[in-house]
Each structure stands twice: as structure tokens, then as C-alpha cells.
Amino acid sequence: MNIETINNSIQPQKELLLQHSLYKKVKTIEDLQCFLENHVYAVWDFMSLLKALQSKLTCTTTPWFATENPETRYLINEIVLAEESDLTIDGRRQSHYEMYIEAMEACGANTAGIEHFLSEVNSLKNIFVAIKKSNLHPNIKAFLDFTFRVIDEGKSHEIAAAFTFGREDLIPSMFTAILKNFQENFPQTDLSKLIYYFERHIELDADDHGPMAMKMITELCGTDDQKWSDVEEISILALEKRIGLWDAIEETIMMNVELA
């Protein structure tokens, strides 16, 4: 098994995501705000996948020892650098999560939901309890729960699979579709910070992080058929959870339209 095999296996789920009816439902600024208020959880939990890989594949403890694979070490540190301290549209340093929050605020989206959730995560000291106790849509709970179950299991190749095929590999195509939709529907609204965020992801993930993440999977699995099989299973599950997230956002948008 190899990267090509995995890509063939997950093609049906990728097609479902890239052709999802959600994109056409984002028609008003209120729809956009609803999208952002729910998608932000995926922006946030991505950082935990990344930091889990950093702790597994680089040395983050003392005394320091060189980890096994310098290429993988470089890949993770390179992605952490960009995701945790990238340049904003006006030249400041921020994580992509913080950039997303600022973009939400700039277009009038409510950040109270994610802020309350993170406050609960911090006070409860148990991510699974925080997810269960939250008032989030069941699909968003399932999405977050899956991410942290994969992290909790602690297998590097499985975390890398959720990170690569569930996130990094998808982002350029997915965000391009969303971005085109936004530009068509909101030409009069200042979405500069949001568009910058999406374009930055397209640039980084298509040109650098995507190919590097594929290389990481290959190096982590090598010739171990069981690891490749695990990667295939986790990748399909990750995409199914993402489809569930898109379903939840679409459902919430349509519910808001009916109530309006």
C-alpha cells in the first residue's frame, strides 16, 4: 500500500466534501457568520493534531535528544512555525486560529461560543468531558471527539493520517471553493482578513505543507502493511467526520433561514 492507494480509497469521501451542498447555502452575511461560528472548532482542534505530532516526532522535552527522522522533524517544525506564528495581513505575528478569530470579528460573527467552550476545556481539564457537556451540534461533538480520540491513542501514523488526509490535503481545494463562493456573494462586504486567511492556507498547503505531509506519511508507514491499513481507516473516518461537520453547518444555516 502507498499514498496513491490511500488517495484512491478516500476519493468517494473527498468528492462528497468538495461537492457538498453547503457551499451554495452560504448566501448572506448571516449565513457566512453561521459558517464561521461552527467551522472555527475545526480551525482550533487542528492545532492539537499538529502539536500532538510535534510531541511525537520532535523532541520537546529536556534533556534533548535527536529524534529518528530529521526530514519529518523539519516538516513538523516548519508547519508549527507557520500555523502558530504566521504573518497577519498587517504584518503582525499570530496563530492561524487567532487570525481566524479576528476575521470572524471583522465580519460580525460571534466568537462567544468558541471562547466559552475553550474556557470550559481549560477549567474542566478534560477535553472529552468538555465536549460531552457542551451545547454543540452532535456532529461537531463527534468531529472533536474523533480528533482527540486519535490523539489520545497516541499512534504517530494515525495522528498523521487525520492531519494529512483529513485536513492538510483537503484544505486547498475546499477553501478555494468556499472563497469563490464568498467573493461572489459578498462583493460589498470587507472580508479582507478572511480572504487573506483562506488564501494563506491555499498557498501554504498546496505548495508546501500538503506535499510535505504526504512524505511524512510515507516515512512513518514505510513497508508496514498494518500501518498503511490504519492510515486508510483513520483517513476515511476523518473525512466522514468532516462531512458530518459540513452537514451540521448546512442544517444550522437552513434552520436560521426558516426562523428569520
XYZ file of C-alpha atoms in Angstrom:
260
model
C 0.000 0.000 0.000
C 1.141 3.578 -0.650
C -0.046 7.195 -0.892
C -1.701 6.524 -4.255
C -3.696 3.624 -2.765
C -4.874 5.816 0.118
C -5.867 8.608 -2.275
C -7.933 6.151 -4.320
C -9.591 4.766 -1.164
C -10.665 8.174 0.099
C -11.762 9.594 -3.265
C -15.512 8.998 -2.651
C -15.396 10.946 0.640
C -13.321 13.738 -0.926
C -15.827 14.061 -3.765
C -18.705 14.285 -1.274
C -16.893 17.070 0.562
C -15.846 19.041 -2.483
C -19.346 18.856 -3.992
C -21.204 19.387 -0.710
C -24.393 21.447 -0.961
C -23.242 23.599 1.996
C -21.202 25.872 -0.285
C -24.306 27.011 -2.177
C -26.218 27.661 1.044
C -23.863 30.456 2.162
C -25.814 33.279 0.515
C -25.993 36.118 3.037
C -23.658 37.671 5.579
C -25.698 35.905 8.298
C -25.049 32.559 6.572
C -21.350 33.357 6.444
C -21.318 34.260 10.133
C -23.053 30.961 10.943
C -20.472 29.070 8.878
C -17.574 30.726 10.696
C -19.102 30.254 14.163
C -19.276 26.483 13.572
C -16.194 25.908 11.431
C -13.951 27.626 13.989
C -13.907 24.413 16.070
C -12.102 22.650 13.225
C -9.635 25.529 12.974
C -8.940 25.189 16.696
C -8.649 21.400 17.019
C -6.307 21.223 14.022
C -3.679 22.853 16.243
C -3.941 19.976 18.734
C -3.331 17.426 15.959
C -0.276 19.406 14.929
C 1.080 19.748 18.471
C 0.494 16.032 19.094
C 2.665 15.294 16.045
C 5.282 17.744 17.260
C 5.478 16.000 20.632
C 5.707 12.576 18.922
C 8.104 13.318 16.092
C 10.378 16.024 17.507
C 11.989 16.392 20.907
C 10.004 18.803 23.088
C 11.397 17.663 26.447
C 14.691 18.015 28.265
C 17.305 16.691 28.153
C 17.148 16.967 24.371
C 17.828 14.022 22.073
C 17.748 13.969 18.270
C 14.654 12.173 17.025
C 14.894 9.405 14.458
C 13.955 11.208 11.250
C 15.371 14.686 10.514
C 13.094 15.160 7.459
C 9.930 14.521 9.480
C 11.304 16.699 12.277
C 11.821 19.525 9.809
C 8.341 19.093 8.318
C 6.564 19.318 11.669
C 8.617 22.249 12.933
C 8.078 24.077 9.630
C 4.296 23.615 9.824
C 4.217 24.589 13.521
C 6.136 27.772 12.716
C 3.592 28.797 10.065
C 0.467 27.676 11.917
C 1.429 29.060 15.323
C 3.167 32.316 14.366
C 2.367 33.357 10.786
C 2.295 36.925 9.468
C -1.126 38.585 9.521
C -2.454 40.782 6.722
C -0.977 43.814 8.536
C 2.371 42.255 9.408
C 1.824 41.033 12.994
C 2.581 37.507 14.245
C -0.394 35.300 15.112
C -1.508 31.692 15.011
C -3.942 30.803 12.244
C -6.585 30.255 14.913
C -6.126 33.817 16.198
C -6.201 35.115 12.619
C -9.487 33.280 12.098
C -10.973 34.780 15.273
C -10.011 38.279 14.100
C -11.537 37.563 10.672
C -14.733 36.434 12.405
C -14.898 39.633 14.441
C -14.235 41.775 11.354
C -17.323 40.428 9.592
C -19.582 40.440 12.658
C -19.508 36.743 13.549
C -19.950 35.833 17.214
C -16.868 34.373 18.928
C -18.607 33.858 22.301
C -19.387 30.183 21.563
C -15.819 29.053 20.902
C -14.489 31.257 23.721
C -16.920 29.727 26.226
C -16.041 26.224 25.002
C -12.297 26.844 25.409
C -12.916 28.285 28.877
C -14.742 25.054 29.784
C -11.912 22.936 28.329
C -9.453 24.900 30.448
C -11.441 24.661 33.691
C -12.539 21.020 33.355
C -9.035 19.802 32.368
C -10.646 17.004 30.358
C -11.382 17.574 26.683
C -13.807 14.634 26.411
C -15.913 15.843 29.350
C -15.913 19.381 27.905
C -17.116 18.091 24.522
C -19.833 15.958 26.114
C -21.076 18.790 28.378
C -21.155 21.383 25.590
C -24.273 22.506 23.715
C -22.598 21.983 20.350
C -24.341 20.244 17.456
C -23.915 16.433 17.822
C -21.883 16.320 14.576
C -19.459 18.948 15.885
C -19.126 16.976 19.116
C -18.413 13.833 17.070
C -15.855 15.735 14.982
C -13.976 16.991 18.043
C -14.276 13.686 19.876
C -12.748 11.834 16.918
C -9.792 14.242 16.751
C -8.951 13.862 20.426
C -9.528 10.065 20.429
C -6.914 9.770 17.671
C -4.554 11.994 19.681
C -5.292 10.033 22.879
C -4.440 6.715 21.209
C -1.056 8.256 20.522
C -0.039 6.388 17.347
C 2.052 8.739 15.236
C 0.964 7.349 11.853
C -2.732 7.609 12.811
C -2.392 11.199 14.044
C -0.503 11.968 10.825
C -3.319 10.372 8.790
C -6.016 12.533 10.420
C -3.772 15.563 9.981
C -2.809 14.894 6.340
C -5.827 13.341 4.670
C -8.495 14.805 6.947
C -7.071 18.335 6.917
C -3.932 19.405 5.050
C -4.577 17.525 1.812
C -8.154 18.837 1.597
C -7.677 22.440 2.524
C -6.528 23.951 -0.820
C -9.455 22.599 -2.873
C -12.020 23.040 -0.111
C -11.081 26.601 0.776
C -10.827 27.608 -2.878
C -14.469 26.557 -3.327
C -15.532 28.462 -0.202
C -13.510 31.535 -1.154
C -15.052 31.742 -4.641
C -18.486 31.480 -3.064
C -17.729 34.294 -0.599
C -16.390 36.604 -3.280
C -19.454 36.029 -5.479
C -21.974 36.535 -2.687
C -20.426 39.355 -0.643
C -18.729 41.806 -3.057
C -19.697 44.818 -0.895
C -18.542 43.363 2.436
C -14.989 43.835 3.700
C -13.784 40.278 4.070
C -10.107 41.121 3.638
C -8.932 39.308 6.782
C -10.981 36.221 5.983
C -9.865 36.121 2.348
C -6.253 36.561 3.476
C -6.675 33.636 5.889
C -8.056 31.357 3.157
C -5.502 32.438 0.563
C -2.683 31.912 3.059
C -3.909 28.348 3.632
C -4.194 27.691 -0.094
C -0.658 28.979 -0.629
C 0.925 27.084 2.288
C -0.967 23.817 1.969
C -0.920 23.416 -1.802
C 2.720 24.414 -2.261
C 4.439 23.277 0.926
C 2.566 21.582 3.743
C 0.461 19.193 1.648
C 3.365 17.561 -0.219
C 5.491 17.549 2.949
C 2.711 15.849 4.917
C 2.425 13.129 2.228
C 6.136 12.496 2.589
C 5.723 12.240 6.365
C 3.053 9.519 5.977
C 5.309 7.529 3.654
C 8.200 7.726 6.103
C 6.066 6.836 9.137
C 4.497 3.782 7.457
C 7.452 2.525 5.421
C 6.735 -1.072 4.394
C 4.454 -1.849 7.341
C 1.139 -3.020 5.836
C -0.700 -2.708 9.161
C 0.297 0.959 9.476
C -0.874 1.663 5.919
C -4.158 -0.066 6.719
C -4.529 2.078 9.876
C -3.847 5.216 7.830
C -6.536 4.231 5.325
C -9.100 3.599 8.079
C -8.362 6.815 10.007
C -8.339 8.893 6.810
C -11.787 7.649 5.765
C -13.157 8.252 9.280
C -11.641 11.743 9.391
C -13.304 12.661 6.110
C -16.629 11.227 7.246
C -16.445 13.383 10.385
C -15.688 16.410 8.192
C -18.738 15.608 6.037
C -20.734 15.416 9.280
C -19.412 18.858 10.264
C -20.463 20.286 6.879
C -23.910 18.660 7.303
C -24.247 20.293 10.739
C -23.329 23.753 9.426
C -25.727 23.405 6.496
C -28.513 22.279 8.848
C -27.882 25.246 11.183
C -27.895 27.733 8.293
C -31.165 26.329 6.947
C -32.732 26.394 10.424
C -31.754 30.061 10.821
C -33.256 30.878 7.413
C -36.557 29.247 8.427
C -36.627 31.196 11.705
C -35.882 34.518 10.011
